[in-house]
C-alpha positions as a printed Julia matrix, in Angstrom:
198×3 Matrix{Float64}:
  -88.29  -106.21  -71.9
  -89.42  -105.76  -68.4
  -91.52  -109.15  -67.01
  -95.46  -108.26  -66.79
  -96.49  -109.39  -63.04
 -100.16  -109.89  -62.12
 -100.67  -109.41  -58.25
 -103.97  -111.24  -57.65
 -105.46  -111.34  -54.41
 -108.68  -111.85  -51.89
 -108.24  -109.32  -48.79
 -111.18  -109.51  -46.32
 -110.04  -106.96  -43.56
 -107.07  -105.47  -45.04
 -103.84  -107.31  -44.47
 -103.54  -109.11  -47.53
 -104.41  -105.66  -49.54
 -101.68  -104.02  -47.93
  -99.52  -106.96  -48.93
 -100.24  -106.68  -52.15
  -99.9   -103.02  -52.75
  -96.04  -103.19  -50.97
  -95.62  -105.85  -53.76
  -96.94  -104.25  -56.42
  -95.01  -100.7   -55.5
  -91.6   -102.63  -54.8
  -92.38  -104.81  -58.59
  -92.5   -101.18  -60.18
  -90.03   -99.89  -58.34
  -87.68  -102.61  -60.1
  -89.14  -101.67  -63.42
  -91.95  -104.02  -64.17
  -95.26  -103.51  -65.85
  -97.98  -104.09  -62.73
 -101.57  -105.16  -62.52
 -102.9   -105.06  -58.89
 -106.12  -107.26  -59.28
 -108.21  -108.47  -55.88
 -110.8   -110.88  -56.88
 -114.84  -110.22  -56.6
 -116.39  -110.67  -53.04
 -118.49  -113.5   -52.83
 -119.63  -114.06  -49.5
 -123.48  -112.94  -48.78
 -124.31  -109.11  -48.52
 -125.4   -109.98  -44.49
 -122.61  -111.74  -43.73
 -120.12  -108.81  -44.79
 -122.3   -106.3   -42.78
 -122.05  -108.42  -40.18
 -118.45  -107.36  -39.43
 -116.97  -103.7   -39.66
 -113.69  -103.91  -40.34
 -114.71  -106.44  -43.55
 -117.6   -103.82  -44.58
 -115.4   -101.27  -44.72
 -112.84  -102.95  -46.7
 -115.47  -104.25  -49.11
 -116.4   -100.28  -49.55
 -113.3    -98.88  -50.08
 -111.95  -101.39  -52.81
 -115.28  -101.51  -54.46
 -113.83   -99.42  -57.18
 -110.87  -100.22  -57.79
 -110.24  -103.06  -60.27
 -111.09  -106.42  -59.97
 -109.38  -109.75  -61.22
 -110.06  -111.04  -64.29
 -108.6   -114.47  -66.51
 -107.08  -111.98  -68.74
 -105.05  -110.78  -66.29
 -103.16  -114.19  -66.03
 -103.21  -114.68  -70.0
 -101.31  -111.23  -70.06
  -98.81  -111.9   -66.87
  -95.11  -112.97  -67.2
  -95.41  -113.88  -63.66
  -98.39  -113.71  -60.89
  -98.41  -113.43  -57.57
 -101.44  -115.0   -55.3
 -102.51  -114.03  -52.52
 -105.35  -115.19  -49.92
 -105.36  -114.87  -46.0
 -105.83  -118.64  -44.76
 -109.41  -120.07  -43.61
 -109.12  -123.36  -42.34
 -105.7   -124.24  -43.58
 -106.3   -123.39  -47.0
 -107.48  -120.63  -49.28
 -110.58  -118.02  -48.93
 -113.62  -119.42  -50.95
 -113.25  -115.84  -53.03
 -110.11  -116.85  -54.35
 -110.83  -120.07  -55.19
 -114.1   -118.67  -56.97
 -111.63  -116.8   -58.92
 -109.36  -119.88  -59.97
 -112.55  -121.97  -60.83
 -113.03  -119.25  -63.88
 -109.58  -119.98  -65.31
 -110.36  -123.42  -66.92
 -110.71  -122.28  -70.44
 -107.33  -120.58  -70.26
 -105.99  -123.65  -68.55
 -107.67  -126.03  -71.25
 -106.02  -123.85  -73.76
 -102.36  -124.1   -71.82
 -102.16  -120.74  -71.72
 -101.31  -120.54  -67.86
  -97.95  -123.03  -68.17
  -94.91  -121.6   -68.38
  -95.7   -118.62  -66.24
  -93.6   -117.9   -63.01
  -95.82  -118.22  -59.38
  -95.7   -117.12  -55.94
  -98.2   -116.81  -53.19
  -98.24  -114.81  -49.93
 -100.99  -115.23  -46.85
 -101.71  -113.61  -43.82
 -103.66  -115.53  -40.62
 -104.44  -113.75  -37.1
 -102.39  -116.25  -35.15
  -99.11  -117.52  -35.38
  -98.84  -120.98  -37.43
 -102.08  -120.27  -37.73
 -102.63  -122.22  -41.13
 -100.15  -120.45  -43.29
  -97.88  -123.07  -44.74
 -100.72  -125.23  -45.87
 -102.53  -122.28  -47.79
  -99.1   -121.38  -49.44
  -98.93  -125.28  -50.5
 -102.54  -125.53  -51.35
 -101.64  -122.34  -53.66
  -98.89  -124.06  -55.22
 -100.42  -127.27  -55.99
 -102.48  -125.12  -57.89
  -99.77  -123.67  -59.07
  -98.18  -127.34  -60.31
 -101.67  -128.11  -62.16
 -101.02  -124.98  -64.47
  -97.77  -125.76  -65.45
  -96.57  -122.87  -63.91
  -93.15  -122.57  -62.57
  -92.86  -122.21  -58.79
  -90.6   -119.66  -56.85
  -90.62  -120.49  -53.34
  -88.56  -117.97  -51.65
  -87.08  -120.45  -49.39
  -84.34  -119.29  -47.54
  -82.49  -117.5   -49.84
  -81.89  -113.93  -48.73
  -81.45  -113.64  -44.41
  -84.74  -111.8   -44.16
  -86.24  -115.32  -44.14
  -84.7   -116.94  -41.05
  -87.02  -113.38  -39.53
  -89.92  -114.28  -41.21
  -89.84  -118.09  -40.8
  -91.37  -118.83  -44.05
  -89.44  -120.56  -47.22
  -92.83  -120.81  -49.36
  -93.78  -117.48  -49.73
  -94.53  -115.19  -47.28
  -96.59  -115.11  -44.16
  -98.12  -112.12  -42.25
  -99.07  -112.68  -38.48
 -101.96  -110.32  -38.32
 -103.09  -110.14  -34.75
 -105.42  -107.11  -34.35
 -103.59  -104.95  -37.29
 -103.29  -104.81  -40.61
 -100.01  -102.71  -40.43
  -97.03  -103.89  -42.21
  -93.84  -104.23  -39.83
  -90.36  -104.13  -41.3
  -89.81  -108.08  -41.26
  -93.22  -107.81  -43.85
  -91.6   -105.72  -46.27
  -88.49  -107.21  -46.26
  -89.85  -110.61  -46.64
  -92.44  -108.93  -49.4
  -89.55  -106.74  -51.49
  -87.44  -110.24  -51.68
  -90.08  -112.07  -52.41
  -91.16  -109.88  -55.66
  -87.61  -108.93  -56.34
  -86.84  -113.08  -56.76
  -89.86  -113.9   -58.94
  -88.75  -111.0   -61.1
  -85.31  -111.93  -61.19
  -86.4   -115.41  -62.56
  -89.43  -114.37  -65.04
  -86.58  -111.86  -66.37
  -84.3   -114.43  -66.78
  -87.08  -116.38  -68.44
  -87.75  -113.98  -70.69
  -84.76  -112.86  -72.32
């Protein structure tokens, strides 16, 4: 049976969407059932007017599906994904994690396989320490962790052996050191929750 991989997410402008949806097309590409899930905006209504680019984002995912604990409780394997304020996760992803203690309490997020992916607008710009913060998370689930580290070339491009890492700048566009790092990535954390599950 093909692994079941939940791709959950917080995208404020649009680089960690676009992240997601390579991941999710290369996942089904290699024949596994996909939910593509970005988490419920928190931040105040003035706040995201505030800002174009995040307005419009806001609008155009407003109806597509959002993430929900069942989405985990179903998943083989989940992805996370968050750009990085401060050195550490957005508050709208975290928002999402604080609803998963019941399924947590009932041990029904152990044994799953984990990754995480993050974008930030400046080089070394807090990356690795959202990644990490994601995976200690990660470790308090009982989840199994599948750091990319520097198993396929594409990651002596990319730079990053604990997931992957988009340098944003002023665009949200995905270049082909992205994808590659993305498609191996997915294609690992597959490989594994396959392996897992046979």
């Amino acid at each position: 049976m093909p692994s079941k991989l939940s791709i959950i997410y917080y995208s404020g402008f649009g680089s960690t969407h676009a992240m997601a949806e390579r991941l999710a097309q290369t996942a089904e590409g290699l024949g596994a059932e996909v939910r593509l899930r970005h988490v419920a905006e928190t931040a105040p209504r003035e706040a995201v007017e505030s800002v174009d680019a995040w307005k419009q984002h806001v609008e155009e995912q407003a109806s597509k599906p959002t993430a929900s604990p069942d989405d985990l409780d179903w998943a083989d394997a989940v992805l996370f994904g968050s750009p990085t304020r401060y050195g550490h996760v957005t508050s709208q992803l975290q928002s999402f994690i604080d609803t998963l203690g019941p399924l947590w309490g009932e041990g029904k997020l152990a044994d799953k396989v984990y990754a995480a992916f993050t974008s930030s607008q400046t080089l070394h710009g807090g990356q690795e320490t959202t990644l990490e913060a994601m995976h200690t998370t990660f470790a308090h689930f009982g989840g199994i962790i599948v750091p990319p580290g520097y198993t396929d070339p594409v990651k002596f491009a990319d730079g990053n052996p604990y997931g992957v890492g988009k340098v944003t700048g002023q665009t949200s566009e995905l270049d082909d050191t992205d994808r590659s790092a993305l498609d191996h990535l997915v294609t690992r954390v597959l490989s594994v929750s396959d392996k897992l599950n046979a």
